[in-house]
Amino acid sequence: MSLDYTTVAKTIAALTEGESDAVALMATVACELHHSDDRFDWTGFYRVVAPELLKIGPYQGGHGCLQIPFSRGVCGAAAREGAVQLVADVEAFPGHIACATSTRSEIVLPVWNADHVLIAVLDIDSDQPDAFTQDDADQLAAILAQVFGRI
Ligand code: SME
């Protein structure tokens, strides 16, 4: 099934009300998104833990790489540029990090806190080619702003 963003945003808002711990919030968002859409085969966060370095955070799906420098992969590009990466074909993306050979497309969004500090990226990988649209980018960005823009 495909995701009803209005419903999932409401569920996430209800579940995370009053919570300000970043990892607790990431775990809840990863779980709710992952189980809401069949396109999502890996859904999770990489946290900014040092200058130019991402480390694995809460996720759903098979194991991910533990560290990704800002200089590498789609996640690194999202962190470096502070911009959403919509990748229709991962094999066409220079430097894509293949954690699962089944991944065909992905979307990665920057995650900012209330002070507009980059705290993480949200990475969603799909086994389907060209799985994500600009509408996914807009709706996911709105959820991230709602949850992390207040901590
Ligand atoms: N798609 C990512 C890495 C994959 S994961 O570790 C699940 C990238 O190239 O940034």
Coordinates of N, CA, C and O and ligand atoms in Angstrom, one line a residue:
M1 N 0.8 -1.2 0.0 CA 0.0 0.0 0.0 C 0.9 1.2 0.0 O 2.0 1.2 0.4
S2 N 0.3 2.3 -0.4 CA 1.0 3.6 -0.4 C 0.6 4.4 0.7 O -0.5 4.3 1.3
L3 N 1.5 5.3 1.1 CA 1.4 6.0 2.3 C 0.4 7.1 2.3 O 0.4 7.9 1.4
D4 N -0.4 7.2 3.4 CA -1.3 8.3 3.7 C -0.6 9.2 4.6 O -0.6 9.0 5.8
Y5 N 0.0 10.3 4.1 CA 0.9 11.1 4.9 C 0.1 11.9 6.0 O 0.7 12.1 7.0
T6 N -1.1 12.2 5.7 CA -1.9 13.0 6.7 C -2.1 12.1 8.0 O -1.9 12.5 9.1
T7 N -2.4 10.8 7.7 CA -2.6 9.9 8.9 C -1.3 9.6 9.6 O -1.3 9.7 10.8
V8 N -0.3 9.4 8.8 CA 1.0 9.0 9.5 C 1.5 10.2 10.3 O 2.1 10.1 11.4
A9 N 1.3 11.4 9.7 CA 1.8 12.6 10.4 C 1.1 12.8 11.7 O 1.7 13.2 12.8
K10 N -0.2 12.5 11.7 CA -1.0 12.6 12.9 C -0.6 11.6 14.0 O -0.5 11.8 15.2
T11 N -0.4 10.4 13.5 CA 0.1 9.3 14.4 C 1.4 9.6 15.0 O 1.6 9.5 16.3
I12 N 2.3 10.1 14.2 CA 3.6 10.5 14.8 C 3.5 11.6 15.8 O 4.2 11.6 16.8
A13 N 2.7 12.6 15.4 CA 2.5 13.7 16.4 C 2.0 13.3 17.7 O 2.4 13.7 18.8
A14 N 1.0 12.3 17.7 CA 0.4 11.8 18.9 C 1.4 11.0 19.7 O 1.5 11.2 20.9
L15 N 2.2 10.2 19.0 CA 3.2 9.3 19.7 C 4.3 10.1 20.3 O 4.9 9.7 21.3
T16 N 4.7 11.2 19.7 CA 5.9 11.9 20.1 C 5.6 13.2 20.9 O 6.5 13.9 21.3
E17 N 4.3 13.4 21.2 CA 4.0 14.6 22.0 C 4.7 14.6 23.3 O 4.8 13.6 24.1
G18 N 5.4 15.8 23.6 CA 6.1 15.9 24.8 C 7.5 15.3 24.9 O 8.2 15.5 25.9
E19 N 7.8 14.6 23.9 CA 9.2 13.9 23.9 C 10.2 14.8 23.2 O 9.9 15.4 22.2
S20 N 11.4 14.9 23.8 CA 12.4 15.8 23.2 C 13.7 15.1 23.0 O 14.7 15.7 22.5
D21 N 13.8 13.8 23.3 CA 15.0 13.1 23.1 C 15.1 12.7 21.6 O 14.2 12.0 21.1
A22 N 16.2 13.1 21.0 CA 16.3 12.9 19.5 C 16.2 11.4 19.1 O 15.6 11.1 18.1
V23 N 16.9 10.5 19.8 CA 16.9 9.1 19.5 C 15.5 8.5 19.6 O 15.1 7.7 18.8
A24 N 14.8 8.9 20.7 CA 13.5 8.4 20.9 C 12.6 8.8 19.7 O 11.7 8.0 19.2
L25 N 12.8 10.0 19.3 CA 12.0 10.6 18.2 C 12.3 9.9 16.9 O 11.4 9.5 16.1
M26 N 13.6 9.7 16.7 CA 14.1 9.0 15.4 C 13.5 7.6 15.4 O 13.1 7.1 14.3
A27 N 13.6 6.9 16.5 CA 13.1 5.5 16.5 C 11.6 5.4 16.2 O 11.2 4.6 15.4
T28 N 10.9 6.3 16.7 CA 9.4 6.4 16.5 C 9.1 6.7 15.0 O 8.2 6.0 14.4
V29 N 9.8 7.7 14.5 CA 9.5 8.1 13.1 C 9.9 7.0 12.1 O 9.2 6.7 11.2
A30 N 11.1 6.4 12.4 CA 11.5 5.3 11.5 C 10.5 4.1 11.5 O 10.2 3.6 10.4
C31 N 10.1 3.8 12.7 CA 9.1 2.7 12.8 C 7.8 3.0 12.1 O 7.3 2.2 11.3
E32 N 7.2 4.2 12.4 CA 5.9 4.5 11.8 C 6.0 4.6 10.3 O 5.1 4.1 9.6
L33 N 7.0 5.3 9.7 CA 7.2 5.4 8.3 C 7.4 4.0 7.6 O 6.7 3.7 6.7
H34 N 8.3 3.3 8.2 CA 8.7 2.0 7.6 C 7.5 1.1 7.3 O 7.4 0.4 6.3
H35 N 6.6 1.0 8.3 CA 5.5 0.1 8.3 C 4.3 0.7 7.6 O 3.2 0.0 7.5
S36 N 4.4 1.9 7.0 CA 3.3 2.5 6.4 C 3.3 2.5 4.9 O 2.3 2.9 4.2
D37 N 4.4 2.0 4.3 CA 4.5 2.0 2.8 C 5.3 0.9 2.3 O 6.5 0.7 2.8
D38 N 4.8 0.1 1.4 CA 5.5 -1.0 0.8 C 6.7 -0.7 0.0 O 7.5 -1.5 -0.3
R39 N 6.8 0.6 -0.4 CA 8.0 1.0 -1.1 C 9.2 1.1 -0.2 O 10.3 1.1 -0.7
F40 N 9.0 1.2 1.1 CA 10.1 1.5 2.0 C 10.7 0.2 2.5 O 10.2 -0.5 3.3
D41 N 11.9 -0.1 1.9 CA 12.6 -1.4 2.3 C 13.6 -1.2 3.4 O 14.1 -2.1 4.0
W42 N 14.1 0.0 3.5 CA 15.0 0.4 4.6 C 14.7 1.9 5.0 O 14.7 2.7 4.1
T43 N 14.5 2.1 6.2 CA 14.0 3.4 6.7 C 14.8 3.7 8.0 O 14.6 3.1 9.0
G44 N 15.6 4.8 7.9 CA 16.3 5.1 9.2 C 17.1 6.4 9.1 O 17.1 7.1 8.1
F45 N 17.7 6.6 10.2 CA 18.5 7.9 10.4 C 20.0 7.6 10.5 O 20.4 6.6 11.1
Y46 N 20.7 8.5 10.0 CA 22.2 8.6 10.3 C 22.4 9.9 11.0 O 21.9 11.0 10.6
R47 N 23.0 9.9 12.2 CA 23.2 11.0 13.1 C 24.5 11.7 12.8 O 25.5 11.1 12.6
V48 N 24.5 13.0 12.9 CA 25.7 13.8 12.8 C 26.4 13.7 14.2 O 25.8 14.2 15.2
V49 N 27.5 13.0 14.3 CA 28.2 12.8 15.6 C 29.5 13.5 15.8 O 30.1 13.5 16.8
A50 N 30.0 14.0 14.7 CA 31.3 14.8 14.7 C 31.3 15.6 13.4 O 30.5 15.4 12.5
P51 N 32.2 16.6 13.3 CA 32.2 17.3 12.1 C 32.4 16.4 10.9 O 33.3 15.5 10.9
E52 N 31.5 16.5 9.9 CA 31.6 15.8 8.7 C 31.4 14.3 8.8 O 31.9 13.5 8.0
L53 N 30.8 13.8 9.9 CA 30.7 12.4 10.1 C 29.2 12.0 10.6 O 28.7 12.5 11.5
L54 N 28.7 11.0 9.8 CA 27.4 10.4 10.2 C 27.6 9.1 10.8 O 28.4 8.3 10.3
K55 N 26.8 8.7 11.8 CA 26.8 7.4 12.4 C 25.4 6.9 12.4 O 24.4 7.6 12.6
I56 N 25.3 5.6 12.3 CA 23.9 4.9 12.2 C 23.1 5.3 13.4 O 23.6 5.3 14.6
G57 N 21.8 5.6 13.2 CA 20.9 5.8 14.2 C 19.7 4.8 14.2 O 19.9 3.7 13.5
P58 N 18.6 5.1 14.7 CA 17.5 4.1 14.7 C 17.0 3.8 13.3 O 17.0 4.8 12.5
Y59 N 16.8 2.6 13.0 CA 16.3 2.2 11.6 C 15.5 0.9 11.7 O 15.5 0.2 12.7
Q60 N 14.8 0.7 10.5 CA 14.1 -0.5 10.3 C 14.6 -1.1 9.0 O 14.7 -0.4 8.0
G61 N 14.8 -2.4 8.9 CA 15.3 -3.0 7.7 C 16.6 -3.8 8.0 O 16.9 -3.9 9.2
G62 N 17.2 -4.2 7.0 CA 18.5 -4.9 7.2 C 19.6 -4.0 7.7 O 19.4 -2.8 7.7
H63 N 20.7 -4.6 8.1 CA 21.7 -3.7 8.8 C 22.3 -2.7 7.8 O 22.4 -2.9 6.6
G64 N 22.6 -1.5 8.3 CA 23.2 -0.4 7.5 C 24.6 -0.3 7.8 O 25.1 -0.8 8.8
C65 N 25.4 0.5 7.0 CA 26.8 0.8 7.4 C 26.8 1.6 8.7 O 25.8 2.3 9.0
L66 N 27.8 1.5 9.5 CA 27.9 2.1 10.8 C 28.2 3.6 10.6 O 27.7 4.4 11.4
Q67 N 29.1 3.9 9.7 CA 29.6 5.3 9.6 C 29.5 5.7 8.1 O 29.9 4.9 7.2
I68 N 29.2 7.0 7.9 CA 29.2 7.5 6.5 C 29.8 8.9 6.6 O 29.2 9.8 7.3
P69 N 31.0 9.2 6.1 CA 31.5 10.5 6.1 C 30.7 11.4 5.1 O 30.1 10.9 4.2
F70 N 30.6 12.7 5.4 CA 29.9 13.6 4.6 C 30.3 13.6 3.1 O 29.6 13.9 2.2
S71 N 31.5 13.1 2.9 CA 32.1 13.1 1.5 C 31.5 11.9 0.7 O 31.8 11.8 -0.5
R72 N 30.8 11.0 1.3 CA 30.4 9.8 0.6 C 28.9 9.5 0.5 O 28.2 9.8 1.5
G73 N 28.5 8.9 -0.6 CA 27.2 8.4 -0.7 C 26.1 9.4 -0.8 O 26.3 10.6 -0.8
V74 N 24.9 8.9 -0.8 CA 23.7 9.8 -1.0 C 23.5 10.5 0.4 O 23.2 11.7 0.4
C75 N 23.7 9.7 1.5 CA 23.5 10.3 2.8 C 24.5 11.5 3.0 O 24.1 12.5 3.5
G76 N 25.7 11.2 2.6 CA 26.8 12.2 2.7 C 26.4 13.5 1.9 O 26.6 14.6 2.4
A77 N 25.9 13.3 0.7 CA 25.5 14.4 -0.1 C 24.4 15.3 0.6 O 24.4 16.5 0.6
A78 N 23.4 14.6 1.1 CA 22.3 15.3 1.8 C 22.8 16.1 3.0 O 22.4 17.2 3.2
A79 N 23.8 15.5 3.7 CA 24.3 16.2 4.9 C 25.2 17.4 4.5 O 25.1 18.5 5.0
R80 N 26.0 17.1 3.4 CA 27.0 18.2 3.0 C 26.3 19.3 2.4 O 26.6 20.5 2.6
E81 N 25.2 19.1 1.6 CA 24.5 20.1 0.8 C 23.4 20.7 1.6 O 22.8 21.7 1.3
G82 N 22.9 19.9 2.7 CA 21.8 20.4 3.4 C 20.5 20.4 2.5 O 19.6 21.2 2.6
A83 N 20.5 19.4 1.6 CA 19.4 19.4 0.6 C 18.9 17.9 0.4 O 19.7 17.0 0.5
V84 N 17.7 17.8 0.1 CA 17.1 16.5 -0.2 C 17.7 15.9 -1.4 O 18.0 16.6 -2.4
Q85 N 18.0 14.6 -1.4 CA 18.5 13.9 -2.5 C 17.5 12.8 -2.9 O 17.1 12.0 -2.2
L86 N 17.0 13.0 -4.1 CA 16.0 12.1 -4.7 C 16.8 11.3 -5.8 O 17.1 11.9 -6.8
V87 N 17.0 10.0 -5.5 CA 17.8 9.3 -6.5 C 17.0 8.2 -7.1 O 16.6 7.2 -6.4
A88 N 16.6 8.3 -8.4 CA 15.7 7.4 -9.1 C 16.4 6.1 -9.3 O 15.8 5.0 -9.4
D89 N 17.8 6.1 -9.6 CA 18.5 4.9 -9.9 C 19.9 5.0 -9.2 O 20.7 5.8 -9.5
V90 N 20.0 4.2 -8.1 CA 21.2 4.3 -7.3 C 22.5 4.0 -8.1 O 23.6 4.5 -7.8
E91 N 22.4 3.2 -9.1 CA 23.6 2.8 -9.9 C 24.1 4.0 -10.7 O 25.3 4.0 -11.1
A92 N 23.2 5.0 -10.9 CA 23.7 6.2 -11.6 C 24.2 7.3 -10.7 O 24.6 8.3 -11.2
F93 N 24.2 7.0 -9.4 CA 24.6 8.0 -8.5 C 26.1 7.8 -8.1 O 26.4 6.7 -7.5
P94 N 27.0 8.7 -8.5 CA 28.4 8.4 -8.2 C 28.7 8.3 -6.7 O 28.2 9.2 -5.9
G95 N 29.3 7.2 -6.3 CA 29.7 7.1 -4.8 C 28.6 6.5 -4.0 O 28.7 6.5 -2.8
H96 N 27.5 6.1 -4.6 CA 26.4 5.5 -3.8 C 27.0 4.3 -3.0 O 27.8 3.5 -3.5
I97 N 26.6 4.2 -1.7 CA 27.0 3.1 -0.8 C 26.0 2.0 -0.9 O 24.9 2.3 -0.4
A98 N 26.4 0.9 -1.4 CA 25.4 -0.2 -1.5 C 25.5 -1.1 -0.2 O 26.4 -1.9 -0.1
C99 N 24.5 -0.8 0.7 CA 24.5 -1.7 1.9 C 23.6 -2.9 1.6 O 23.9 -4.0 2.1
A100 N 22.6 -2.8 0.8 CA 21.8 -3.9 0.3 C 21.8 -3.9 -1.2 O 21.5 -2.8 -1.8
T101 N 22.2 -5.0 -1.8 CA 22.3 -5.0 -3.3 C 20.9 -4.9 -3.9 O 20.8 -4.6 -5.1
S102 N 19.9 -5.1 -3.1 CA 18.5 -5.0 -3.7 C 18.0 -3.6 -3.9 O 17.0 -3.4 -4.6
T103 N 18.7 -2.6 -3.2 CA 18.3 -1.2 -3.3 C 18.4 -0.7 -4.7 O 19.4 -0.8 -5.4
R104 N 17.3 -0.1 -5.2 CA 17.3 0.4 -6.6 C 17.1 2.0 -6.6 O 17.6 2.6 -7.5
S105 N 16.4 2.5 -5.6 CA 16.3 4.0 -5.6 C 16.2 4.4 -4.1 O 16.0 3.6 -3.2
E106 N 16.4 5.7 -3.9 CA 16.3 6.2 -2.5 C 16.1 7.7 -2.4 O 16.2 8.4 -3.4
I107 N 15.7 8.1 -1.2 CA 15.5 9.5 -0.9 C 16.2 9.7 0.4 O 16.1 8.9 1.4
V108 N 16.9 10.8 0.5 CA 17.6 11.2 1.8 C 17.3 12.7 2.1 O 17.4 13.5 1.2
L109 N 16.8 12.9 3.3 CA 16.5 14.3 3.7 C 17.3 14.8 4.8 O 17.5 14.0 5.8
P110 N 17.8 16.0 4.8 CA 18.4 16.6 6.0 C 17.4 16.8 7.2 O 16.2 17.0 6.9
V111 N 17.9 16.6 8.4 CA 17.1 16.8 9.6 C 17.7 17.9 10.4 O 18.8 17.8 10.9
W112 N 16.9 19.0 10.6 CA 17.4 20.1 11.4 C 16.6 20.2 12.7 O 15.4 19.9 12.8
N113 N 17.3 20.7 13.8 CA 16.6 21.0 15.0 C 16.1 22.4 15.0 O 16.2 23.2 14.0
A114 N 15.6 22.9 16.2 CA 15.0 24.2 16.3 C 16.0 25.3 16.1 O 15.6 26.4 15.6
D115 N 17.2 25.0 16.3 CA 18.3 26.0 16.1 C 18.8 26.0 14.7 O 19.8 26.6 14.4
H116 N 18.2 25.2 13.9 CA 18.6 25.0 12.5 C 20.0 24.4 12.4 O 20.8 24.7 11.5
V117 N 20.3 23.5 13.4 CA 21.5 22.7 13.3 C 21.2 21.4 12.7 O 20.2 20.8 13.1
L118 N 22.0 20.9 11.8 CA 21.8 19.6 11.1 C 22.1 18.5 12.2 O 23.3 18.4 12.6
I119 N 21.1 17.7 12.5 CA 21.4 16.7 13.5 C 21.5 15.3 12.9 O 22.0 14.4 13.6
A120 N 20.9 15.1 11.7 CA 20.8 13.8 11.1 C 20.4 13.9 9.7 O 20.1 15.0 9.2
V121 N 20.4 12.7 9.0 CA 19.6 12.6 7.8 C 18.7 11.5 7.9 O 19.0 10.5 8.6
L122 N 17.5 11.6 7.2 CA 16.6 10.5 7.1 C 16.8 9.8 5.7 O 16.8 10.5 4.7
D123 N 17.1 8.5 5.7 CA 17.4 7.7 4.5 C 16.3 6.7 4.3 O 16.0 5.9 5.2
I124 N 15.7 6.7 3.2 CA 14.7 5.7 2.9 C 15.1 5.1 1.5 O 15.3 5.8 0.5
D125 N 15.3 3.7 1.6 CA 15.7 3.0 0.4 C 14.6 2.1 -0.1 O 13.9 1.5 0.7
S126 N 14.5 1.9 -1.4 CA 13.5 1.1 -2.0 C 14.1 0.1 -2.9 O 15.0 0.4 -3.7
D127 N 13.5 -1.1 -2.9 CA 13.9 -2.1 -3.9 C 13.3 -1.9 -5.3 O 13.6 -2.6 -6.2
Q128 N 12.4 -0.9 -5.3 CA 11.7 -0.6 -6.6 C 12.5 0.6 -7.3 O 12.9 1.5 -6.6
P129 N 12.7 0.5 -8.6 CA 13.3 1.7 -9.2 C 12.4 2.9 -9.2 O 11.2 2.8 -9.2
D130 N 13.0 4.1 -9.1 CA 12.3 5.4 -9.2 C 11.1 5.4 -8.3 O 10.0 5.8 -8.7
A131 N 11.3 5.0 -7.1 CA 10.1 4.8 -6.1 C 9.6 6.1 -5.6 O 8.5 6.2 -5.1
F132 N 10.4 7.2 -5.6 CA 10.1 8.4 -4.8 C 9.8 9.6 -5.7 O 10.4 9.7 -6.7
T133 N 8.9 10.5 -5.2 CA 8.5 11.7 -6.0 C 8.8 12.9 -5.1 O 9.2 12.8 -3.9
Q134 N 8.7 14.1 -5.8 CA 8.9 15.3 -5.1 C 7.8 15.4 -4.0 O 8.1 16.0 -2.9
D135 N 6.6 14.9 -4.2 CA 5.6 14.9 -3.2 C 6.1 14.2 -1.9 O 5.9 14.6 -0.8
D136 N 6.7 13.0 -2.1 CA 7.3 12.3 -0.9 C 8.3 13.2 -0.2 O 8.3 13.3 1.0
A137 N 9.2 13.9 -1.0 CA 10.2 14.8 -0.4 C 9.5 15.9 0.4 O 9.9 16.2 1.6
D138 N 8.4 16.5 -0.1 CA 7.7 17.6 0.6 C 7.0 17.1 1.8 O 7.1 17.7 2.9
Q139 N 6.4 16.0 1.7 CA 5.6 15.5 2.9 C 6.5 15.0 4.0 O 6.3 15.2 5.2
L140 N 7.6 14.3 3.6 CA 8.6 13.8 4.6 C 9.3 15.0 5.3 O 9.5 15.0 6.5
A141 N 9.6 16.0 4.5 CA 10.2 17.2 5.1 C 9.3 17.9 6.1 O 9.8 18.3 7.1
A142 N 8.0 17.9 5.8 CA 7.1 18.5 6.7 C 7.0 17.7 8.0 O 6.9 18.3 9.1
I143 N 7.0 16.4 7.9 CA 7.0 15.5 9.1 C 8.3 15.8 10.0 O 8.2 15.9 11.2
L144 N 9.4 15.8 9.3 CA 10.7 16.0 10.0 C 10.7 17.4 10.7 O 11.2 17.5 11.8
A145 N 10.2 18.4 10.0 CA 10.1 19.8 10.6 C 9.2 19.8 11.8 O 9.5 20.4 12.9
Q146 N 8.1 19.0 11.7 CA 7.1 19.0 12.8 C 7.7 18.3 14.0 O 7.6 18.7 15.2
V147 N 8.5 17.2 13.8 CA 9.0 16.5 14.9 C 10.3 17.0 15.5 O 10.5 17.2 16.7
F148 N 11.3 17.4 14.6 CA 12.6 17.8 15.1 C 12.8 19.3 15.1 O 13.8 19.7 15.7
G149 N 11.9 20.0 14.5 CA 12.0 21.5 14.5 C 11.6 22.1 15.8 O 11.6 23.3 16.0
R150 N 11.3 21.3 16.8 CA 10.9 21.8 18.1 C 11.9 21.3 19.3 O 11.6 21.5 20.4
I151 N 13.0 20.6 18.9 CA 13.9 20.1 19.9 C 15.2 20.8 19.8 O 15.5 21.5 18.8
Ligands
SME1 N1 22.0 4.7 0.6 C1 23.1 5.2 1.5 C2 23.7 4.1 2.3 C3 22.8 2.9 2.5 S1 22.5 2.5 4.0 O1 23.6 2.3 4.9 C4 21.2 1.8 4.4 C5 24.0 6.1 0.8 O2 24.6 5.8 -0.3 O3 24.3 7.1 1.4

